[in-house]
Short mmCIF file of C-alpha atoms and ligand atoms in Angstrom, two decimals:
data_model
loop_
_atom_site.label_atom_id
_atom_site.label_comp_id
_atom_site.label_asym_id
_atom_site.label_seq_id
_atom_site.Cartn_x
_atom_site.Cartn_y
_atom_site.Cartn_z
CA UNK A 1 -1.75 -57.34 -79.64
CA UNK A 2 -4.69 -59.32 -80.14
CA UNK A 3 -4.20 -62.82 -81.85
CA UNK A 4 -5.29 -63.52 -85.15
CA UNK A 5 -6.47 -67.38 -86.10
CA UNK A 6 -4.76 -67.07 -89.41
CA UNK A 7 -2.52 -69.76 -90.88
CA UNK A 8 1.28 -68.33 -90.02
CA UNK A 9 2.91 -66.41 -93.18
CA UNK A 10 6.71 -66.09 -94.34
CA UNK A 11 6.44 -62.43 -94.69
CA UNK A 12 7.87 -59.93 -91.85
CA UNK A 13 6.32 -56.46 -92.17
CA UNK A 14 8.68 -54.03 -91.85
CA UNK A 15 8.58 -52.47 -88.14
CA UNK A 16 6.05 -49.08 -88.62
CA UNK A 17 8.15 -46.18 -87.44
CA UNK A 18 5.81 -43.34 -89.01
CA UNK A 19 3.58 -40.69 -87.15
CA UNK A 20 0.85 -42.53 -84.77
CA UNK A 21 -2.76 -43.34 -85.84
CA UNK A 22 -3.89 -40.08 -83.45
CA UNK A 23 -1.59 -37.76 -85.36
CA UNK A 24 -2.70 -39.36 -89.40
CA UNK A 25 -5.89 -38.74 -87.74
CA UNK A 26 -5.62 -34.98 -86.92
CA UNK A 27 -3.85 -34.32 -89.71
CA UNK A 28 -6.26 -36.07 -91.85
CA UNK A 29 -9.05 -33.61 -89.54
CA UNK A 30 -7.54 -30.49 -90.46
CA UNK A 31 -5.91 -30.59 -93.65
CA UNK A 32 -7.90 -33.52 -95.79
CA UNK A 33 -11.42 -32.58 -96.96
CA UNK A 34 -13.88 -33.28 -94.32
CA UNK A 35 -16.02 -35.18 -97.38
CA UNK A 36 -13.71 -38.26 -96.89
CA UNK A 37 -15.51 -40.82 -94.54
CA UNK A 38 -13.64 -43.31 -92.78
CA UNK A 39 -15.20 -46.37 -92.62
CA UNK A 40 -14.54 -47.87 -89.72
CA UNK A 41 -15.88 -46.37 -85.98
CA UNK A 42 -12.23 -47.61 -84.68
CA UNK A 43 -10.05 -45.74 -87.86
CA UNK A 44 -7.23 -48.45 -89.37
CA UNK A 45 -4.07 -47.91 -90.71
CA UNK A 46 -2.92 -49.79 -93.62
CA UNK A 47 1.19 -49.64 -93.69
CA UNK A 48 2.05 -52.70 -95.47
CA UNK A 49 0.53 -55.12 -97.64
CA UNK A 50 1.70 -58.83 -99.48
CA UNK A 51 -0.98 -60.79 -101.90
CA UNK A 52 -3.74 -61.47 -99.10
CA UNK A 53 -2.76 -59.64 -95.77
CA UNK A 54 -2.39 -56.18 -95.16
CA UNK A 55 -0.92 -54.70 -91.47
CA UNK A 56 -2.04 -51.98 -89.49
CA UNK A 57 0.14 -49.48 -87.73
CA UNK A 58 -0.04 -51.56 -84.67
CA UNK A 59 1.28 -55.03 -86.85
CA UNK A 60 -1.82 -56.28 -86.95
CA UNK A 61 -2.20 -59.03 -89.71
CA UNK A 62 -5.82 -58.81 -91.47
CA UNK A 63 -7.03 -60.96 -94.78
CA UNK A 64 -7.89 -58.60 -97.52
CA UNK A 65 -11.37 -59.43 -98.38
CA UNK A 66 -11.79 -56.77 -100.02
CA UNK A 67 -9.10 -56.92 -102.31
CA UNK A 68 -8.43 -53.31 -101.89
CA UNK A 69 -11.65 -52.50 -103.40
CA UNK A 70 -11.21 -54.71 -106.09
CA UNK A 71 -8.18 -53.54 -107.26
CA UNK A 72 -5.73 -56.19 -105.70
CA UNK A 73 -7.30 -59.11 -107.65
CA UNK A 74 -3.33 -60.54 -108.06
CA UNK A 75 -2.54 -59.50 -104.37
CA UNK A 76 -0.73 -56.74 -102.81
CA UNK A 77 2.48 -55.95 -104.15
CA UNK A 78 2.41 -59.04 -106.33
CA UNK A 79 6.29 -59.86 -107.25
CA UNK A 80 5.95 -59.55 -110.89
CA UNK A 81 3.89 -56.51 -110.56
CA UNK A 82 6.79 -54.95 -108.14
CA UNK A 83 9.24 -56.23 -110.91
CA UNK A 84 7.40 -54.22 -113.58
CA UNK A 85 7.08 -51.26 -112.12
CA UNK A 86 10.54 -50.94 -110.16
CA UNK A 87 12.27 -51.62 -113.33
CA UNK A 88 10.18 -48.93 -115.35
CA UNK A 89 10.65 -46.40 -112.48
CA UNK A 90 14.13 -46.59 -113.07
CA UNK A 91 13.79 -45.54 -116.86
CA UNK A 92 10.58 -43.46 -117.43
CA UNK A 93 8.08 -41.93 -114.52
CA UNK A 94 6.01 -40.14 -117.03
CA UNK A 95 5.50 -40.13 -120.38
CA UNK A 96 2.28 -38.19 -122.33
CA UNK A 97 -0.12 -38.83 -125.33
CA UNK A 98 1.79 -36.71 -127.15
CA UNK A 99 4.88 -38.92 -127.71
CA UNK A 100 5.03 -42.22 -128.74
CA UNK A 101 5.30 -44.90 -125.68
CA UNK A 102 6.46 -48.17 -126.67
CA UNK A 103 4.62 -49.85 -123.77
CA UNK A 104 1.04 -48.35 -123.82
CA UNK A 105 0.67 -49.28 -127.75
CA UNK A 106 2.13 -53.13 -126.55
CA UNK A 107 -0.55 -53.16 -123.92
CA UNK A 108 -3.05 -52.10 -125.76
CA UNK A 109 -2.69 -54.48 -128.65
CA UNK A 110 -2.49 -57.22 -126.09
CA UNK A 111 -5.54 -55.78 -124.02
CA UNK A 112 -7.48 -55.47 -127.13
CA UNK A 113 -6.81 -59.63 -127.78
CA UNK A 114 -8.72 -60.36 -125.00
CA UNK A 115 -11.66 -58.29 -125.51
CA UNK A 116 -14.92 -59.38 -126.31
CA UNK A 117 -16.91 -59.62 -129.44
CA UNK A 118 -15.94 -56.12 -131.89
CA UNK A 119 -14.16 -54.15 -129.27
CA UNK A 120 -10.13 -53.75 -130.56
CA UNK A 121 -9.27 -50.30 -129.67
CA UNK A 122 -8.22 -48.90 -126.19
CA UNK A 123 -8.21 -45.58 -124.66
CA UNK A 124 -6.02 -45.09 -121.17
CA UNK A 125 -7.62 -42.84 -118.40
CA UNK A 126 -6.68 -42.86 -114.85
CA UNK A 127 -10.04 -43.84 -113.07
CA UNK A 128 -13.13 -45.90 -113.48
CA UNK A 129 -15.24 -42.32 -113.61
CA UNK A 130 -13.49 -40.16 -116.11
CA UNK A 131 -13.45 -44.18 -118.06
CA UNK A 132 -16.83 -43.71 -118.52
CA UNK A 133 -17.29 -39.91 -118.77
CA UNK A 134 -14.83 -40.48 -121.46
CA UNK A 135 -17.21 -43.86 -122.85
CA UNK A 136 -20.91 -41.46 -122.56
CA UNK A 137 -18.88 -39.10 -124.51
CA UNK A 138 -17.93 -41.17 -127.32
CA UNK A 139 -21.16 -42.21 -127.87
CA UNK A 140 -22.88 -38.72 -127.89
CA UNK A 141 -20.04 -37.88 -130.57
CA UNK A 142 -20.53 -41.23 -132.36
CA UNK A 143 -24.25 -41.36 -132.45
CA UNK A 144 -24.84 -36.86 -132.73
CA UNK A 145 -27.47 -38.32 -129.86
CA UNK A 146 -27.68 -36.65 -126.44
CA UNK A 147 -30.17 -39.03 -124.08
CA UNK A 148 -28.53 -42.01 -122.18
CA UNK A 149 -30.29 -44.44 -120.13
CA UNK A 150 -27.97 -46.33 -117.31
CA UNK A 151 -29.87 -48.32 -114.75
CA UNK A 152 -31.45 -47.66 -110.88
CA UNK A 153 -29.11 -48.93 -107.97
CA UNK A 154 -26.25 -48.43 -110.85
CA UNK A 155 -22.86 -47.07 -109.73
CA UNK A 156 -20.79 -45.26 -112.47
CA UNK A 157 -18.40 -42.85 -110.49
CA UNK A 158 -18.40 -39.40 -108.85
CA UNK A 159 -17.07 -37.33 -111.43
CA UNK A 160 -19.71 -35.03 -112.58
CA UNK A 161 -20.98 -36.83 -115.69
CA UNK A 162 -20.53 -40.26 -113.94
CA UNK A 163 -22.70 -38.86 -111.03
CA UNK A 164 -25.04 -38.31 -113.72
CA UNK A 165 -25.24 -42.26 -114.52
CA UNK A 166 -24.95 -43.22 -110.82
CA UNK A 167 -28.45 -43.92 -109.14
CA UNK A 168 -27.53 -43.87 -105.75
CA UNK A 169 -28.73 -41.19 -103.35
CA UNK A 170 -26.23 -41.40 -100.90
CA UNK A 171 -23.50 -40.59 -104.31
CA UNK A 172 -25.36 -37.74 -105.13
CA UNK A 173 -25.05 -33.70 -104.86
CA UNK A 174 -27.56 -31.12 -104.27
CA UNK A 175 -26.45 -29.82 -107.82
CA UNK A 176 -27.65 -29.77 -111.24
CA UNK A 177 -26.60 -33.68 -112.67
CA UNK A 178 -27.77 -36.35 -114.34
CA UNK A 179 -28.31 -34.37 -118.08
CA UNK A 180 -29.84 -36.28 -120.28
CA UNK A 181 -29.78 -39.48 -118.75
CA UNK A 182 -33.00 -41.42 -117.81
CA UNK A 183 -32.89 -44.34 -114.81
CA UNK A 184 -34.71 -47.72 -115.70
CA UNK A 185 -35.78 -49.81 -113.54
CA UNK A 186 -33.11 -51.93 -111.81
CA UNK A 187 -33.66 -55.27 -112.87
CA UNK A 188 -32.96 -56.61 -109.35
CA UNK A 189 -34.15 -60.49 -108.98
CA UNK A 190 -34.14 -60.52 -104.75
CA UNK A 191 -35.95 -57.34 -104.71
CA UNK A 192 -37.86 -56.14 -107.99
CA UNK A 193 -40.90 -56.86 -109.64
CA UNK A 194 -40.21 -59.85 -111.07
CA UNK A 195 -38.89 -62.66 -109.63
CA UNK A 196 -36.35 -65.49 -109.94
CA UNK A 197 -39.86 -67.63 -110.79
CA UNK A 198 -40.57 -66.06 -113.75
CA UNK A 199 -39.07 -67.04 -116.56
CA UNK A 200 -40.19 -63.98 -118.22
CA UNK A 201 -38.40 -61.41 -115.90
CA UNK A 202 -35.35 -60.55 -117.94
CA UNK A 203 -37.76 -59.12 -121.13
CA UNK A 204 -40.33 -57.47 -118.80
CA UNK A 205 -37.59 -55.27 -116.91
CA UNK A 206 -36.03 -54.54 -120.13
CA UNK A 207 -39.04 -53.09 -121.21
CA UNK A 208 -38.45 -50.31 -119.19
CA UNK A 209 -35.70 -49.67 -121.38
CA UNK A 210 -38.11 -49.24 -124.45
CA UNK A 211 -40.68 -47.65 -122.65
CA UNK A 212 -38.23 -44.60 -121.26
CA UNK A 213 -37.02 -44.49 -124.91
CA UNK A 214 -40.75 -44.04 -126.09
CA UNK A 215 -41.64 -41.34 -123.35
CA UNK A 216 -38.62 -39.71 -122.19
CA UNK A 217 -36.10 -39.37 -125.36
CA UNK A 218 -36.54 -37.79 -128.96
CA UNK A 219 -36.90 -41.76 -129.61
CA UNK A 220 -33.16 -41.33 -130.39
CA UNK A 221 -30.32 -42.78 -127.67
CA UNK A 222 -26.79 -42.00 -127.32
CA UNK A 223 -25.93 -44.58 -124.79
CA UNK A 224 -27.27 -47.53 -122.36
CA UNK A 225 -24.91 -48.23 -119.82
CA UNK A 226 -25.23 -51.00 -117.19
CA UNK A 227 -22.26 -52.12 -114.97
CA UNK A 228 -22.20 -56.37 -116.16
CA UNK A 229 -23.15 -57.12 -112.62
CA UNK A 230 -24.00 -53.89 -110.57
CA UNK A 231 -21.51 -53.73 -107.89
CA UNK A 232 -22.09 -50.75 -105.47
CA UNK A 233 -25.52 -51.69 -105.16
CA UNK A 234 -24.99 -55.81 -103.87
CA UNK A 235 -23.78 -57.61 -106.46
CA UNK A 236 -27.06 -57.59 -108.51
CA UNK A 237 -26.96 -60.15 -111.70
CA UNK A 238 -29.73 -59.25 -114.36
CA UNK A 239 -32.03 -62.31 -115.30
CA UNK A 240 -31.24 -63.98 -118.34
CA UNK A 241 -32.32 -62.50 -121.45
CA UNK A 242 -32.18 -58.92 -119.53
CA UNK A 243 -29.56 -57.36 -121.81
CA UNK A 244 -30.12 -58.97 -124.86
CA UNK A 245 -33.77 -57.74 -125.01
CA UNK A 246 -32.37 -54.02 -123.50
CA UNK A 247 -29.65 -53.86 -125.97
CA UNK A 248 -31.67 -54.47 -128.92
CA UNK A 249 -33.98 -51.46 -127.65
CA UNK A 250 -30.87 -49.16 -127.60
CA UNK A 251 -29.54 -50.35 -130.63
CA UNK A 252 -33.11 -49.43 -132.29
CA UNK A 253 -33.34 -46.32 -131.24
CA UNK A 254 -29.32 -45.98 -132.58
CA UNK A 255 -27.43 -46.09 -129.26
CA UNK A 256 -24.39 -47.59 -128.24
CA UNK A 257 -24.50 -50.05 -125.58
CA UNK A 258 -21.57 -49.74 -122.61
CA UNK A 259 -20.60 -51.77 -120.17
CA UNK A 260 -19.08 -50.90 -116.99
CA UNK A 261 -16.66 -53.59 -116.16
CA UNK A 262 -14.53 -51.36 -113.47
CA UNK A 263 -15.66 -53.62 -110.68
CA UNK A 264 -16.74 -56.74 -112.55
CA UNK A 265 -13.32 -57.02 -114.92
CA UNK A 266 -9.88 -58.62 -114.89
CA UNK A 267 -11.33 -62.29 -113.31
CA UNK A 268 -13.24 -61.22 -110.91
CA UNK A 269 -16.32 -63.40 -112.22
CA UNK A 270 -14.59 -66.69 -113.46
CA UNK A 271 -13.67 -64.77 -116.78
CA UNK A 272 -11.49 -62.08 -117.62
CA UNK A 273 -14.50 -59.97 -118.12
CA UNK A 274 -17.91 -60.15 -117.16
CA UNK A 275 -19.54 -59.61 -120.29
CA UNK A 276 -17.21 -62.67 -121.57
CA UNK A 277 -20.16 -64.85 -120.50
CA UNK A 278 -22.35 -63.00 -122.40
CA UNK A 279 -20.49 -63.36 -125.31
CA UNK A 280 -20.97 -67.07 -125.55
CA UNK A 281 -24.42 -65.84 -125.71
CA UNK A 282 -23.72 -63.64 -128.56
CA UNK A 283 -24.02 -60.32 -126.51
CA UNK A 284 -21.67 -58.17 -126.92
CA UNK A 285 -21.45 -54.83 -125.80
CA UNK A 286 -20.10 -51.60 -128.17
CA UNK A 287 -17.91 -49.70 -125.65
CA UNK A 288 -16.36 -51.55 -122.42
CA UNK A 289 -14.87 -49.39 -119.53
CA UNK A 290 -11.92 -51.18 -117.21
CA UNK A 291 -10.57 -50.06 -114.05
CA UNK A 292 -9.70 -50.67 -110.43
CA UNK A 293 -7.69 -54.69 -110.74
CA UNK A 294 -6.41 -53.44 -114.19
CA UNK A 295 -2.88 -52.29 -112.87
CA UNK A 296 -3.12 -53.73 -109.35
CA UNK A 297 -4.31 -50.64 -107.72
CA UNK A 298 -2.39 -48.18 -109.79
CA UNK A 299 -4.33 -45.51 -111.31
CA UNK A 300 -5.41 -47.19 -114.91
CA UNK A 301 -8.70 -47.07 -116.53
CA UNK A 302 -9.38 -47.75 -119.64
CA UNK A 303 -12.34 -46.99 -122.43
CA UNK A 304 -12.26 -50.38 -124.82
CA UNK A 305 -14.86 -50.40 -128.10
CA UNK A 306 -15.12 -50.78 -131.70
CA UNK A 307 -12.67 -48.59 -133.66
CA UNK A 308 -15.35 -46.73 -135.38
CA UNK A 309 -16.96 -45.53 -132.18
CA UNK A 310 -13.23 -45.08 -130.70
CA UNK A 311 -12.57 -42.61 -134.14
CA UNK A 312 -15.55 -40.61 -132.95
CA UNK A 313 -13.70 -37.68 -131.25
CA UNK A 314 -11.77 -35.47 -133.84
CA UNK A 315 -8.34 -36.24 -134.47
CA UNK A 316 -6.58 -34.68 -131.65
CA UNK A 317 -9.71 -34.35 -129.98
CA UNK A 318 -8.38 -36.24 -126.66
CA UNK A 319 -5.02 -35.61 -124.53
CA UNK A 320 -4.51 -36.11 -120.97
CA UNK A 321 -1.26 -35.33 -118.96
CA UNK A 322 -1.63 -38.61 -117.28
CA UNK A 323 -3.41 -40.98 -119.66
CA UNK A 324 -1.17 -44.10 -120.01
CA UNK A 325 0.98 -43.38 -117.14
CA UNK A 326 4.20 -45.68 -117.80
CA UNK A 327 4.61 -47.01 -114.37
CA UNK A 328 0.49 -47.70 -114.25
CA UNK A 329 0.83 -49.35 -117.72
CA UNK A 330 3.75 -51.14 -116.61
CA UNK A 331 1.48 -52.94 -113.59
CA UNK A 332 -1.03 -53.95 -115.86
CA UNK A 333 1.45 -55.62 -118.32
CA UNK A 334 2.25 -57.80 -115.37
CA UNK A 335 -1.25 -58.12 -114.12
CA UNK A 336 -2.70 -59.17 -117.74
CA UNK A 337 0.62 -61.73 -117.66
CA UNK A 338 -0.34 -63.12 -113.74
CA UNK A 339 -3.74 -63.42 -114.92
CA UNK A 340 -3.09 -65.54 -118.04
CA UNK A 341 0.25 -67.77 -116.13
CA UNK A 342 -1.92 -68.22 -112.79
CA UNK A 343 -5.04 -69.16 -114.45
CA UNK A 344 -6.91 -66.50 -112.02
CA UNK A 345 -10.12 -66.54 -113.83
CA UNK A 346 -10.70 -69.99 -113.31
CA UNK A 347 -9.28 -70.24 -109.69
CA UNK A 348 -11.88 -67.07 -109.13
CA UNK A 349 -14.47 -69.67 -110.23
CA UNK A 350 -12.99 -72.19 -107.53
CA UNK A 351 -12.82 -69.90 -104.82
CA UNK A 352 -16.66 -68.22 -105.91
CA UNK A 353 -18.30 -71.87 -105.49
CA UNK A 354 -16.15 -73.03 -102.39
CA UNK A 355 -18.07 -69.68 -100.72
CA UNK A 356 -21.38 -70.07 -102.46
CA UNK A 357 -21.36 -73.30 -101.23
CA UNK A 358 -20.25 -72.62 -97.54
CA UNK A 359 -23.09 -69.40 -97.48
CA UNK A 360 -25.80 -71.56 -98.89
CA UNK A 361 -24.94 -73.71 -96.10
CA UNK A 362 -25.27 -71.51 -93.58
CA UNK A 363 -29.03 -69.98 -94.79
CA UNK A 364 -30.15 -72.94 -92.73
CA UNK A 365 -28.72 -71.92 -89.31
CA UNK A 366 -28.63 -68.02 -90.39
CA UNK A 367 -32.30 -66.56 -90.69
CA UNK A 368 -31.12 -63.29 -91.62
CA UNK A 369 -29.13 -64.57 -94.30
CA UNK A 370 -31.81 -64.08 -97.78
CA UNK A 371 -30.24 -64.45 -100.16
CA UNK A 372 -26.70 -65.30 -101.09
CA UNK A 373 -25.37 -64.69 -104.98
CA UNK A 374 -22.50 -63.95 -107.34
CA UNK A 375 -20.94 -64.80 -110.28
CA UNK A 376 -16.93 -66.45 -110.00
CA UNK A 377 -15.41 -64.84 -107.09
CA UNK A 378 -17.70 -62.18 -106.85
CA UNK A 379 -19.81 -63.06 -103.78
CA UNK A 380 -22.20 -61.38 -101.64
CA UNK A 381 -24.79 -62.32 -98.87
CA UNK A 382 -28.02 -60.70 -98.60
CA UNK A 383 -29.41 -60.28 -94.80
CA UNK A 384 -33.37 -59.34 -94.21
CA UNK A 385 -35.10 -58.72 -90.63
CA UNK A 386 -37.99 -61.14 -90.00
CA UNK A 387 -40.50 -58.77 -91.78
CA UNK A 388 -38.35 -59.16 -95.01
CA UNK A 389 -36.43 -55.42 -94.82
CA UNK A 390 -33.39 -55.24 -95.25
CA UNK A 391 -31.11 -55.97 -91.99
CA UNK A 392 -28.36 -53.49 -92.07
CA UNK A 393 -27.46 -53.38 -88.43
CA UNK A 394 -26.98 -57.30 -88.32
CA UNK A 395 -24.54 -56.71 -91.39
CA UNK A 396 -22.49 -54.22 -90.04
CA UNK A 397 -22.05 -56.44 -86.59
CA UNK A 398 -21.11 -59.63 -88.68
CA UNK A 399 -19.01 -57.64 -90.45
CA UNK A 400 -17.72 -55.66 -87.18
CA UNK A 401 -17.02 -59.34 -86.15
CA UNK A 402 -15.28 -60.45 -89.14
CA UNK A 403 -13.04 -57.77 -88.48
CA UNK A 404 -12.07 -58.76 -85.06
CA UNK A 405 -10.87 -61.61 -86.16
CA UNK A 406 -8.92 -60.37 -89.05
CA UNK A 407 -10.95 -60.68 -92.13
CA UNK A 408 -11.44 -57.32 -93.90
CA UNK A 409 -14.83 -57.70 -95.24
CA UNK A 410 -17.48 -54.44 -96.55
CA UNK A 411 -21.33 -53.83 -96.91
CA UNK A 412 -22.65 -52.76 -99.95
CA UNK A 413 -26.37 -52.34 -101.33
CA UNK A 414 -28.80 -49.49 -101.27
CA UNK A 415 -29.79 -50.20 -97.69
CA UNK A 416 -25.90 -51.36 -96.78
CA UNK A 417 -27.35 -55.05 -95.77
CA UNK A 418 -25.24 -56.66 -98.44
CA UNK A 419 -21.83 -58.48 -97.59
CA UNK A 420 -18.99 -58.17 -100.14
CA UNK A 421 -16.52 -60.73 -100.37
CA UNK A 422 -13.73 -59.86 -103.13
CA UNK A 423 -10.82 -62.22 -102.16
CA UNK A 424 -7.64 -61.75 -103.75
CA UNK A 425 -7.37 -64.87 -106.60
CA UNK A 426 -4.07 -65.37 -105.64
CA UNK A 427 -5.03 -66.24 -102.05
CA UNK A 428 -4.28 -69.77 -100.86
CA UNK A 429 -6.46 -72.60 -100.62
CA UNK A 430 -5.53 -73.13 -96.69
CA UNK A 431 -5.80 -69.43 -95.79
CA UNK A 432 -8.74 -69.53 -97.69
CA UNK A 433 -10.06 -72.53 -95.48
CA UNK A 434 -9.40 -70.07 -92.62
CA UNK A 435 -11.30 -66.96 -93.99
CA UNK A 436 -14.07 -69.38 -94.18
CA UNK A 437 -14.13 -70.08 -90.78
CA UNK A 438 -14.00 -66.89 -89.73
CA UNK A 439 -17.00 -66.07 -92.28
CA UNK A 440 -19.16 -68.71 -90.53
CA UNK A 441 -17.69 -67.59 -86.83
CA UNK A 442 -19.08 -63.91 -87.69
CA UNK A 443 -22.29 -65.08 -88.83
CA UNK A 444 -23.24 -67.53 -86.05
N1 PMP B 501 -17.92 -47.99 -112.00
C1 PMP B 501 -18.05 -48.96 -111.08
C2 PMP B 501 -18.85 -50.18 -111.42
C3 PMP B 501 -17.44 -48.85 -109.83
O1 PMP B 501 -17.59 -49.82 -108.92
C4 PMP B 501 -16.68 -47.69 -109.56
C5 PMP B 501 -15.97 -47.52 -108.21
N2 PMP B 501 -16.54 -48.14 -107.14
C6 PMP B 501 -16.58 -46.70 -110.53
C7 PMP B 501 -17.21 -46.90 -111.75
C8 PMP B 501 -15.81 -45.44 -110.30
O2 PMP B 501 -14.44 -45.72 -110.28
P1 PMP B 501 -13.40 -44.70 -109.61
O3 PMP B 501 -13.64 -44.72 -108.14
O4 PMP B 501 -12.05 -45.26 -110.00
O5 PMP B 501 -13.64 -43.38 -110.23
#
């Protein structure tokens, strides 16, 4: 087994007894829909996981990185989370929206305390897709309006109404999509039109917004919808005054503005929520969708808004066998809990600078490294070749190395030259020391 450099841990995986790799493989082959991509060239399997590390098959130790996608901001298997859940799986699997649930209406009421601005009612899904199929729905209902404008280089799901709002070749079908909604211009400081050096930038790309309204709508506007930091495509941050100048457009032409906080939520950027540093700006949004680190990786979304907007869909207008699973409600009880008692946001905000500060760093010594950026703990390095395109293969080999040394890391951008890093915030300041190292190892 090849050695790791990572600080030694108390926790003994279990010894992996299942089928081999080769057989999940072949099964996986034949019998698992060929769409499914596996993203690394040498497959891994993930057995076992506690807060930072996960193991392989093999009993290789990696650091989670990646946080499972964002969904493990607390860690894997989090004690209070397994608390929660094994205690609730010993009373209730499965309740539905048509009985009463003690739990989801306690989580909600709690969950709608720490919302921004006007939004106090909560509707449970099971993914961050049918959140906001469920959120552009609402607002067609709400507003009688049909057109929606979400943003270029914007990821909203897969789901056919969320592939609609998703402006991402690569997560799009060959089939009829995107009805109704209109793509503005991503505003993208590294790479768009207007740059970091003009103050002006954040009102000029938002008047794209106003201009698609004018030309490409009845003038009238269901919905804008704009993830609070776009995620999928590199960990864009809009320049200030951005949404306050495209909000006001939507809100003029009588739409309701949603944010898409499945990536960017539950302290991922310093704050519980993204658009929480907005609202010290007094910009709120109307409808808020929540996924992925809600219930530690159990399926949980929610749609969050103002209760008139929530009231749009008839009475007994929505159902769902799943919605407000008890066991996924039960993790995010614990989860909202961890968040508060560990102070996560704030040691995301720690953990964000320490790397921000070790990247910025390393621009001197790393030429391919353009541009590194975040907000809190959500970090990401941009790398360029010498003519200024973007440098995927040097990403994928520093992230190739990463690997090989035990640090889960992933690409992300349009052109995949965009490094992710999405720690756990429970991870620990010496083991964080070491992922460090390893960062600046991989990149040298
Ligand atoms: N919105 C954003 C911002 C996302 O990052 C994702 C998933 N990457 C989704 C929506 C879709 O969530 P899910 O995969 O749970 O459907």
């Amino acid at each position: 087994m090849k050695s790791i450099p990572l600080p030694p841990t108390a926790h003994q995986p279990s010894p992996y007894v299942g089928p081999s790799l080769e057989q999940v493989l072949a099964q996986r082959k034949q019998f698992l829909n060929p769409g499914l991509f596996l993203y690394y060239k040498q497959p891994i399997m993930i057995v076992e996981g506690k807060m930072q590390y996960v193991w392989d098959s093999t009993g290789k130790r990696y650091l989670d990185g990646l946080g499972g996608i964002v969904t493990v901001s607390v860690g894997h298997c989090h004690p209070h989370v397994l608390k929660a859940i094994n205690a609730q799986n010993a009373t209730l699997q499965h309740s539905t929206t048509i009985y009463l649930n003690p739990n989801i209406g306690a989580f909600a009421e709690k969950l709608a305390s720490k919302l921004p601005g006007d939004l106090k009612v909560c509707y449970f899904v099971n993914s961050g897709s049918e959140a906001n199929d469920l959120a552009l729905l609402m607002a067609r209902l709400y507003t009688g309006n049909y057109d929606a404008i979400a943003l270029r280089n914007g990821y909203h799901g897969g789901s056919p109404s969320s592939m609609g709002l998703t402006a991402h070749s690569n997560w799009k079908f060959n089939v009829p999509h995107s009805f109704g909604v209109h793509h503005a211009v991503a505003p993208y400081p590294y790479r768009g039109h207007f740059g970091y050096d003009d103050p002006d930038a954040g009102r000029k790309y938002a008047d794209d917004v106003k201009d698609l309204i004018a030309y490409a709508t009845p003038g009238k506007l269901a919905a804008f919808i704009a993830e609070s930091i776009q995620g999928v495509g590199g960990f864009v941050e809009f320049p200030q005054g951005y949404l306050k100048h495209a909000y006001e457009h939507v809100r003029a032409a009588g739409g309701v503005c949603i944010a898409d906080e499945v990536q960017t939520g539950f302290g991922r950027t310093g704050r519980l929520f993204a658009m929480d540093h907005y609202a010290d700006q007094g910009i709120t949004p109307d409808l808020m969708t929540i996924a992925k680190s809600l219930a530690a990786g159990l399926t949980l979304s929610a749609v969050t808004g103002r209760a008139d907007i929530m009231d749009a869909p008839a009475p007994g207008g929505l159902g769902g066998t799943y919605a407000g699973n008890p066991l996924a409600v039960a993790a995010a009880q614990a989860v909202i809990d961890i968040m508060h008692d560990e102070q996560l946001p704030a040691r995301g905000q720690q953990l964000g600078d320490q790397l921000q500060h070790r990247l910025s760093i390393l621009q001197h010594r790393v030429p391919q490294l353009a541009e590194v950026r975040g907000l809190g703990a959500m970090v990401a390095a941009e790398f360029r070749k010498t003519d200024g395109s973007p440098d995927a293969p040097f990403t994928k080999d520093v992230q190739a190395r990463a690997l090989a040394k035990g640090l889960i890391l992933l690409t992300c951008g349009m052109d995949g030259n965009v490094l992710r890093f999405l720690f756990p915030l429970t991870i620990e300041q010496p083991v964080f020391d070491e992922a460090l190292e390893i960062m600046e190892e991989a990149l040298l």
